[in-house]
JSON list of C-alpha atoms in Angstrom, two decimals:
[
{"chain": "O", "resi": 930, "resn": "MET", "atom": "CA", "xyz": [-0.11, 0.49, 0.04]},
{"chain": "O", "resi": 931, "resn": "HIS", "atom": "CA", "xyz": [2.76, 2.39, 0.99]},
{"chain": "O", "resi": 932, "resn": "ARG", "atom": "CA", "xyz": [4.63, 1.67, -2.67]},
{"chain": "O", "resi": 933, "resn": "PHE", "atom": "CA", "xyz": [1.40, 2.41, -4.39]},
{"chain": "O", "resi": 934, "resn": "THR", "atom": "CA", "xyz": [0.82, 5.84, -2.26]},
{"chain": "O", "resi": 935, "resn": "ARG", "atom": "CA", "xyz": [4.16, 6.87, -3.21]},
{"chain": "O", "resi": 936, "resn": "VAL", "atom": "CA", "xyz": [3.60, 6.26, -6.97]},
{"chain": "O", "resi": 937, "resn": "LEU", "atom": "CA", "xyz": [0.07, 7.71, -7.39]},
{"chain": "O", "resi": 938, "resn": "SER", "atom": "CA", "xyz": [0.81, 10.60, -5.27]},
{"chain": "O", "resi": 939, "resn": "PRO", "atom": "CA", "xyz": [2.93, 12.77, -7.92]},
{"chain": "O", "resi": 940, "resn": "ILE", "atom": "CA", "xyz": [-0.09, 11.91, -10.21]},
{"chain": "O", "resi": 941, "resn": "LEU", "atom": "CA", "xyz": [-2.12, 13.27, -7.86]},
{"chain": "O", "resi": 942, "resn": "ALA", "atom": "CA", "xyz": [-0.48, 16.58, -7.09]},
{"chain": "O", "resi": 943, "resn": "ALA", "atom": "CA", "xyz": [0.13, 17.34, -11.40]},
{"chain": "O", "resi": 944, "resn": "GLY", "atom": "CA", "xyz": [-3.79, 17.10, -11.80]},
{"chain": "O", "resi": 945, "resn": "ALA", "atom": "CA", "xyz": [-4.40, 19.00, -9.17]},
{"chain": "O", "resi": 946, "resn": "MET", "atom": "CA", "xyz": [-2.09, 21.99, -10.94]},
{"chain": "O", "resi": 947, "resn": "ILE", "atom": "CA", "xyz": [-3.29, 21.13, -14.38]},
{"chain": "O", "resi": 948, "resn": "THR", "atom": "CA", "xyz": [-6.89, 21.94, -12.91]},
{"chain": "O", "resi": 949, "resn": "CYS", "atom": "CA", "xyz": [-5.93, 25.21, -10.83]},
{"chain": "O", "resi": 950, "resn": "ALA", "atom": "CA", "xyz": [-4.25, 26.56, -13.95]},
{"chain": "O", "resi": 951, "resn": "HIS", "atom": "CA", "xyz": [-7.04, 25.72, -16.42]},
{"chain": "O", "resi": 952, "resn": "ALA", "atom": "CA", "xyz": [-9.58, 27.39, -13.71]},
{"chain": "O", "resi": 953, "resn": "GLN", "atom": "CA", "xyz": [-7.51, 30.60, -13.64]},
{"chain": "O", "resi": 954, "resn": "THR", "atom": "CA", "xyz": [-7.17, 30.97, -18.01]},
{"chain": "O", "resi": 955, "resn": "PRO", "atom": "CA", "xyz": [-10.22, 32.29, -18.94]},
{"chain": "O", "resi": 956, "resn": "PRO", "atom": "CA", "xyz": [-12.03, 30.81, -21.57]},
{"chain": "O", "resi": 957, "resn": "VAL", "atom": "CA", "xyz": [-11.51, 31.49, -24.95]},
{"chain": "O", "resi": 958, "resn": "ARG", "atom": "CA", "xyz": [-14.75, 33.96, -26.54]},
{"chain": "O", "resi": 959, "resn": "GLN", "atom": "CA", "xyz": [-14.09, 35.21, -30.08]},
{"chain": "O", "resi": 960, "resn": "GLN", "atom": "CA", "xyz": [-16.04, 37.81, -31.24]},
{"chain": "O", "resi": 961, "resn": "LEU", "atom": "CA", "xyz": [-17.01, 39.26, -34.79]},
{"chain": "O", "resi": 962, "resn": "ASP", "atom": "CA", "xyz": [-17.93, 42.54, -35.42]},
{"chain": "O", "resi": 963, "resn": "VAL", "atom": "CA", "xyz": [-20.07, 42.85, -39.10]},
{"chain": "O", "resi": 964, "resn": "ASN", "atom": "CA", "xyz": [-20.25, 46.36, -41.03]},
{"chain": "O", "resi": 965, "resn": "LEU", "atom": "CA", "xyz": [-22.26, 46.35, -44.21]},
{"chain": "O", "resi": 966, "resn": "PHE", "atom": "CA", "xyz": [-21.77, 49.37, -46.26]},
{"chain": "O", "resi": 967, "resn": "LYS", "atom": "CA", "xyz": [-23.92, 50.71, -49.61]},
{"chain": "O", "resi": 968, "resn": "ASP", "atom": "CA", "xyz": [-22.51, 53.55, -51.70]},
{"chain": "O", "resi": 969, "resn": "GLY", "atom": "CA", "xyz": [-20.78, 54.45, -48.22]},
{"chain": "O", "resi": 970, "resn": "HIS", "atom": "CA", "xyz": [-23.36, 54.18, -46.41]},
{"chain": "O", "resi": 971, "resn": "GLN", "atom": "CA", "xyz": [-23.71, 51.91, -43.30]},
{"chain": "O", "resi": 972, "resn": "ILE", "atom": "CA", "xyz": [-26.59, 49.29, -43.49]},
{"chain": "O", "resi": 973, "resn": "ALA", "atom": "CA", "xyz": [-26.22, 47.15, -41.34]},
{"chain": "O", "resi": 974, "resn": "MET", "atom": "CA", "xyz": [-24.22, 46.35, -38.52]},
{"chain": "O", "resi": 975, "resn": "GLY", "atom": "CA", "xyz": [-24.05, 43.39, -36.02]},
{"chain": "O", "resi": 976, "resn": "SER", "atom": "CA", "xyz": [-21.42, 41.90, -33.15]},
{"chain": "O", "resi": 977, "resn": "THR", "atom": "CA", "xyz": [-21.89, 38.20, -32.11]},
{"chain": "O", "resi": 978, "resn": "ILE", "atom": "CA", "xyz": [-19.72, 35.66, -30.23]},
{"chain": "O", "resi": 979, "resn": "ILE", "atom": "CA", "xyz": [-18.85, 33.11, -33.11]},
{"chain": "O", "resi": 980, "resn": "ALA", "atom": "CA", "xyz": [-16.42, 30.73, -31.14]},
{"chain": "O", "resi": 981, "resn": "ASP", "atom": "CA", "xyz": [-16.85, 29.56, -27.45]},
{"chain": "O", "resi": 982, "resn": "GLU", "atom": "CA", "xyz": [-15.21, 26.69, -25.27]},
{"chain": "O", "resi": 983, "resn": "ILE", "atom": "CA", "xyz": [-19.08, 26.04, -24.07]},
{"chain": "O", "resi": 984, "resn": "SER", "atom": "CA", "xyz": [-21.39, 26.06, -26.97]},
{"chain": "O", "resi": 985, "resn": "GLY", "atom": "CA", "xyz": [-18.45, 25.76, -29.85]},
{"chain": "O", "resi": 986, "resn": "LYS", "atom": "CA", "xyz": [-18.95, 27.52, -33.47]},
{"chain": "O", "resi": 987, "resn": "ILE", "atom": "CA", "xyz": [-21.68, 29.82, -33.72]},
{"chain": "O", "resi": 988, "resn": "PRO", "atom": "CA", "xyz": [-22.91, 31.53, -36.95]},
{"chain": "O", "resi": 989, "resn": "PHE", "atom": "CA", "xyz": [-23.73, 34.98, -37.33]},
{"chain": "O", "resi": 990, "resn": "VAL", "atom": "CA", "xyz": [-27.77, 35.43, -38.93]},
{"chain": "O", "resi": 991, "resn": "VAL", "atom": "CA", "xyz": [-29.52, 38.17, -39.69]},
{"chain": "O", "resi": 992, "resn": "SER", "atom": "CA", "xyz": [-31.94, 38.56, -42.40]},
{"chain": "O", "resi": 993, "resn": "SER", "atom": "CA", "xyz": [-34.54, 41.38, -43.05]},
{"chain": "O", "resi": 994, "resn": "GLY", "atom": "CA", "xyz": [-37.02, 40.71, -46.09]},
{"chain": "O", "resi": 995, "resn": "THR", "atom": "CA", "xyz": [-39.77, 38.90, -47.39]},
{"chain": "O", "resi": 996, "resn": "HIS", "atom": "CA", "xyz": [-40.69, 36.19, -49.45]},
{"chain": "O", "resi": 997, "resn": "VAL", "atom": "CA", "xyz": [-41.94, 36.10, -52.43]},
{"chain": "O", "resi": 998, "resn": "GLY", "atom": "CA", "xyz": [-44.19, 32.83, -53.82]},
{"chain": "O", "resi": 999, "resn": "TYR", "atom": "CA", "xyz": [-44.52, 31.24, -56.89]},
{"chain": "O", "resi": 1000, "resn": "GLY", "atom": "CA", "xyz": [-45.50, 28.47, -58.37]},
{"chain": "O", "resi": 1001, "resn": "THR", "atom": "CA", "xyz": [-43.40, 25.08, -61.14]},
{"chain": "O", "resi": 1002, "resn": "CYS", "atom": "CA", "xyz": [-45.32, 23.49, -63.23]},
{"chain": "O", "resi": 1003, "resn": "SER", "atom": "CA", "xyz": [-43.68, 19.91, -64.42]},
{"chain": "O", "resi": 1004, "resn": "LYS", "atom": "CA", "xyz": [-45.27, 18.04, -66.73]},
{"chain": "O", "resi": 1005, "resn": "VAL", "atom": "CA", "xyz": [-43.98, 13.94, -67.60]},
{"chain": "O", "resi": 1006, "resn": "GLY", "atom": "CA", "xyz": [-46.16, 12.46, -70.00]},
{"chain": "O", "resi": 1007, "resn": "ASN", "atom": "CA", "xyz": [-49.56, 12.56, -68.97]},
{"chain": "O", "resi": 1008, "resn": "THR", "atom": "CA", "xyz": [-48.89, 13.76, -65.40]},
{"chain": "O", "resi": 1009, "resn": "THR", "atom": "CA", "xyz": [-48.67, 17.24, -64.59]},
{"chain": "O", "resi": 1010, "resn": "THR", "atom": "CA", "xyz": [-47.33, 18.27, -60.82]},
{"chain": "O", "resi": 1011, "resn": "LEU", "atom": "CA", "xyz": [-47.64, 21.64, -59.65]},
{"chain": "O", "resi": 1012, "resn": "LYS", "atom": "CA", "xyz": [-45.58, 22.80, -56.86]},
{"chain": "O", "resi": 1013, "resn": "SER", "atom": "CA", "xyz": [-45.28, 26.00, -54.73]},
{"chain": "O", "resi": 1014, "resn": "GLU", "atom": "CA", "xyz": [-42.24, 27.61, -53.81]},
{"chain": "O", "resi": 1015, "resn": "ASP", "atom": "CA", "xyz": [-40.74, 30.78, -52.73]},
{"chain": "O", "resi": 1016, "resn": "LEU", "atom": "CA", "xyz": [-38.02, 32.64, -52.89]},
{"chain": "O", "resi": 1017, "resn": "PHE", "atom": "CA", "xyz": [-36.53, 35.61, -50.37]},
{"chain": "O", "resi": 1018, "resn": "VAL", "atom": "CA", "xyz": [-35.87, 38.80, -51.18]},
{"chain": "O", "resi": 1019, "resn": "GLY", "atom": "CA", "xyz": [-34.54, 41.59, -48.64]},
{"chain": "O", "resi": 1020, "resn": "ARG", "atom": "CA", "xyz": [-30.84, 42.20, -46.95]},
{"chain": "O", "resi": 1021, "resn": "ALA", "atom": "CA", "xyz": [-28.87, 39.06, -45.08]},
{"chain": "O", "resi": 1022, "resn": "MET", "atom": "CA", "xyz": [-26.18, 37.87, -44.00]},
{"chain": "O", "resi": 1023, "resn": "VAL", "atom": "CA", "xyz": [-25.08, 34.31, -42.57]},
{"chain": "O", "resi": 1024, "resn": "ILE", "atom": "CA", "xyz": [-21.58, 34.02, -41.46]},
{"chain": "O", "resi": 1025, "resn": "SER", "atom": "CA", "xyz": [-20.75, 30.31, -40.46]},
{"chain": "O", "resi": 1026, "resn": "PRO", "atom": "CA", "xyz": [-17.34, 30.10, -38.67]},
{"chain": "O", "resi": 1027, "resn": "VAL", "atom": "CA", "xyz": [-15.84, 26.85, -40.83]},
{"chain": "O", "resi": 1028, "resn": "GLU", "atom": "CA", "xyz": [-12.78, 26.15, -38.19]},
{"chain": "O", "resi": 1029, "resn": "ILE", "atom": "CA", "xyz": [-11.45, 28.21, -35.31]},
{"chain": "O", "resi": 1030, "resn": "ASP", "atom": "CA", "xyz": [-7.59, 27.50, -34.50]},
{"chain": "O", "resi": 1031, "resn": "GLY", "atom": "CA", "xyz": [-6.66, 29.64, -31.35]},
{"chain": "O", "resi": 1032, "resn": "THR", "atom": "CA", "xyz": [-6.50, 33.16, -32.71]},
{"chain": "O", "resi": 1033, "resn": "ARG", "atom": "CA", "xyz": [-7.48, 32.75, -36.06]},
{"chain": "O", "resi": 1034, "resn": "ALA", "atom": "CA", "xyz": [-10.84, 31.64, -38.00]},
{"chain": "O", "resi": 1035, "resn": "ASN", "atom": "CA", "xyz": [-11.79, 30.50, -41.46]},
{"chain": "O", "resi": 1036, "resn": "LEU", "atom": "CA", "xyz": [-15.42, 32.12, -42.00]},
{"chain": "O", "resi": 1037, "resn": "SER", "atom": "CA", "xyz": [-17.97, 31.04, -45.10]},
{"chain": "O", "resi": 1038, "resn": "VAL", "atom": "CA", "xyz": [-19.45, 34.35, -45.88]},
{"chain": "O", "resi": 1039, "resn": "SER", "atom": "CA", "xyz": [-22.83, 34.70, -47.95]},
{"chain": "O", "resi": 1040, "resn": "VAL", "atom": "CA", "xyz": [-24.48, 38.06, -48.21]},
{"chain": "O", "resi": 1041, "resn": "GLN", "atom": "CA", "xyz": [-27.74, 38.89, -49.42]},
{"chain": "O", "resi": 1042, "resn": "ASP", "atom": "CA", "xyz": [-29.30, 42.64, -50.65]},
{"chain": "O", "resi": 1043, "resn": "THR", "atom": "CA", "xyz": [-32.04, 42.06, -53.30]},
{"chain": "O", "resi": 1044, "resn": "GLU", "atom": "CA", "xyz": [-35.11, 43.94, -54.40]},
{"chain": "O", "resi": 1045, "resn": "PHE", "atom": "CA", "xyz": [-38.30, 41.85, -55.78]},
{"chain": "O", "resi": 1046, "resn": "ALA", "atom": "CA", "xyz": [-38.77, 43.26, -59.77]},
{"chain": "O", "resi": 1047, "resn": "GLY", "atom": "CA", "xyz": [-41.46, 41.21, -60.89]},
{"chain": "O", "resi": 1048, "resn": "LYS", "atom": "CA", "xyz": [-42.63, 38.07, -61.59]},
{"chain": "O", "resi": 1049, "resn": "HIS", "atom": "CA", "xyz": [-42.71, 36.38, -65.51]},
{"chain": "O", "resi": 1050, "resn": "GLU", "atom": "CA", "xyz": [-44.70, 32.78, -66.76]},
{"chain": "O", "resi": 1051, "resn": "SER", "atom": "CA", "xyz": [-42.69, 30.56, -68.84]},
{"chain": "O", "resi": 1052, "resn": "GLY", "atom": "CA", "xyz": [-43.85, 27.31, -70.17]},
{"chain": "O", "resi": 1053, "resn": "PRO", "atom": "CA", "xyz": [-46.20, 25.35, -72.53]},
{"chain": "O", "resi": 1054, "resn": "SER", "atom": "CA", "xyz": [-50.14, 26.32, -71.78]},
{"chain": "O", "resi": 1055, "resn": "ASP", "atom": "CA", "xyz": [-50.69, 23.69, -70.33]},
{"chain": "O", "resi": 1056, "resn": "CYS", "atom": "CA", "xyz": [-47.89, 23.50, -67.62]},
{"chain": "O", "resi": 1057, "resn": "ARG", "atom": "CA", "xyz": [-47.14, 27.46, -67.24]},
{"chain": "O", "resi": 1058, "resn": "SER", "atom": "CA", "xyz": [-44.44, 28.06, -64.57]},
{"chain": "O", "resi": 1059, "resn": "GLU", "atom": "CA", "xyz": [-43.62, 31.24, -62.41]},
{"chain": "O", "resi": 1060, "resn": "THR", "atom": "CA", "xyz": [-40.43, 32.96, -62.21]},
{"chain": "O", "resi": 1061, "resn": "VAL", "atom": "CA", "xyz": [-39.19, 35.33, -59.68]},
{"chain": "O", "resi": 1062, "resn": "ASP", "atom": "CA", "xyz": [-37.41, 38.43, -60.73]},
{"chain": "O", "resi": 1063, "resn": "SER", "atom": "CA", "xyz": [-35.06, 39.86, -58.69]},
{"chain": "O", "resi": 1064, "resn": "LYS", "atom": "CA", "xyz": [-32.33, 42.29, -58.77]},
{"chain": "O", "resi": 1065, "resn": "GLY", "atom": "CA", "xyz": [-29.21, 43.38, -56.32]},
{"chain": "O", "resi": 1066, "resn": "LEU", "atom": "CA", "xyz": [-26.23, 41.97, -54.51]},
{"chain": "O", "resi": 1067, "resn": "LYS", "atom": "CA", "xyz": [-26.40, 37.77, -53.87]},
{"chain": "O", "resi": 1068, "resn": "VAL", "atom": "CA", "xyz": [-23.19, 36.43, -53.10]},
{"chain": "O", "resi": 1069, "resn": "ALA", "atom": "CA", "xyz": [-22.58, 32.61, -50.97]},
{"chain": "O", "resi": 1070, "resn": "ASN", "atom": "CA", "xyz": [-19.86, 31.29, -49.31]},
{"chain": "O", "resi": 1071, "resn": "ILE", "atom": "CA", "xyz": [-16.77, 32.98, -49.96]},
{"chain": "O", "resi": 1072, "resn": "ASN", "atom": "CA", "xyz": [-14.29, 31.80, -47.82]},
{"chain": "O", "resi": 1073, "resn": "VAL", "atom": "CA", "xyz": [-12.46, 34.33, -45.74]},
{"chain": "O", "resi": 1074, "resn": "ASP", "atom": "CA", "xyz": [-9.11, 33.90, -43.07]},
{"chain": "O", "resi": 1075, "resn": "ILE", "atom": "CA", "xyz": [-9.20, 36.38, -40.35]},
{"chain": "O", "resi": 1076, "resn": "ALA", "atom": "CA", "xyz": [-6.94, 36.60, -37.05]},
{"chain": "O", "resi": 1077, "resn": "ASP", "atom": "CA", "xyz": [-7.25, 37.57, -33.67]},
{"chain": "O", "resi": 1078, "resn": "GLY", "atom": "CA", "xyz": [-7.37, 41.97, -33.65]},
{"chain": "O", "resi": 1079, "resn": "GLN", "atom": "CA", "xyz": [-7.46, 41.74, -37.89]},
{"chain": "O", "resi": 1080, "resn": "THR", "atom": "CA", "xyz": [-10.10, 43.72, -39.57]},
{"chain": "O", "resi": 1081, "resn": "VAL", "atom": "CA", "xyz": [-10.67, 42.55, -42.66]},
{"chain": "O", "resi": 1082, "resn": "GLU", "atom": "CA", "xyz": [-12.92, 43.98, -46.06]},
{"chain": "O", "resi": 1083, "resn": "VAL", "atom": "CA", "xyz": [-14.48, 40.79, -47.49]},
{"chain": "O", "resi": 1084, "resn": "PRO", "atom": "CA", "xyz": [-14.69, 41.28, -51.34]},
{"chain": "O", "resi": 1085, "resn": "LEU", "atom": "CA", "xyz": [-18.44, 41.01, -52.91]},
{"chain": "O", "resi": 1086, "resn": "GLY", "atom": "CA", "xyz": [-17.95, 41.47, -56.22]},
{"chain": "O", "resi": 1087, "resn": "ASP", "atom": "CA", "xyz": [-19.93, 44.56, -56.48]},
{"chain": "O", "resi": 1088, "resn": "ALA", "atom": "CA", "xyz": [-18.21, 48.22, -56.07]},
{"chain": "O", "resi": 1089, "resn": "HIS", "atom": "CA", "xyz": [-21.63, 49.41, -54.39]},
{"chain": "O", "resi": 1090, "resn": "TYR", "atom": "CA", "xyz": [-20.93, 47.50, -51.32]},
{"chain": "O", "resi": 1091, "resn": "ARG", "atom": "CA", "xyz": [-18.33, 46.64, -48.78]},
{"chain": "O", "resi": 1092, "resn": "LEU", "atom": "CA", "xyz": [-18.62, 44.27, -45.73]},
{"chain": "O", "resi": 1093, "resn": "VAL", "atom": "CA", "xyz": [-15.78, 44.68, -42.87]},
{"chain": "O", "resi": 1094, "resn": "LEU", "atom": "CA", "xyz": [-15.63, 42.10, -40.34]},
{"chain": "O", "resi": 1095, "resn": "LYS", "atom": "CA", "xyz": [-13.24, 42.53, -37.40]},
{"chain": "O", "resi": 1096, "resn": "LEU", "atom": "CA", "xyz": [-12.31, 39.31, -34.70]},
{"chain": "O", "resi": 1097, "resn": "HIS", "atom": "CA", "xyz": [-11.46, 39.98, -31.32]},
{"chain": "O", "resi": 1098, "resn": "ASP", "atom": "CA", "xyz": [-10.97, 38.47, -27.90]},
{"chain": "O", "resi": 1099, "resn": "VAL", "atom": "CA", "xyz": [-14.09, 39.38, -26.02]},
{"chain": "O", "resi": 1100, "resn": "ASN", "atom": "CA", "xyz": [-11.69, 39.24, -22.95]},
{"chain": "O", "resi": 1101, "resn": "LEU", "atom": "CA", "xyz": [-9.41, 41.89, -24.12]}
]
């Protein structure tokens, strides 16, 4: 028994020291600040925690708009199928953390700022489908690497728009 205690004591002491050190280290919580500009004017902004030790990776999601309904028709042989669909029109941003490694993050960015431009019909007279027309910005799955404390401008492919992201530790 004495030999067992001699072997186990250093292991327990090391475990207690690691536990103590871990308890004193504040949890890493990465905050993302988001600013969307159109023609030099800020049109959307927000901040969110995109990563912490408890919840893991958390996407930033914001949207404002409406869903426009439309119908589609498909015909196979003598069978006609009608289907109700909808298309989101408005402003939306989805910024999803793909990977977070210490003080760096890899994000997937999707941005939409569209407006309804009408509907039109197409197809044969016995099976007409509607199509919703919209105009504006719509980009999806832009890959962005950002480091803690860094500000990054995301290329959206439209000179009218600028998306600026800043990543920082909430505890600082």
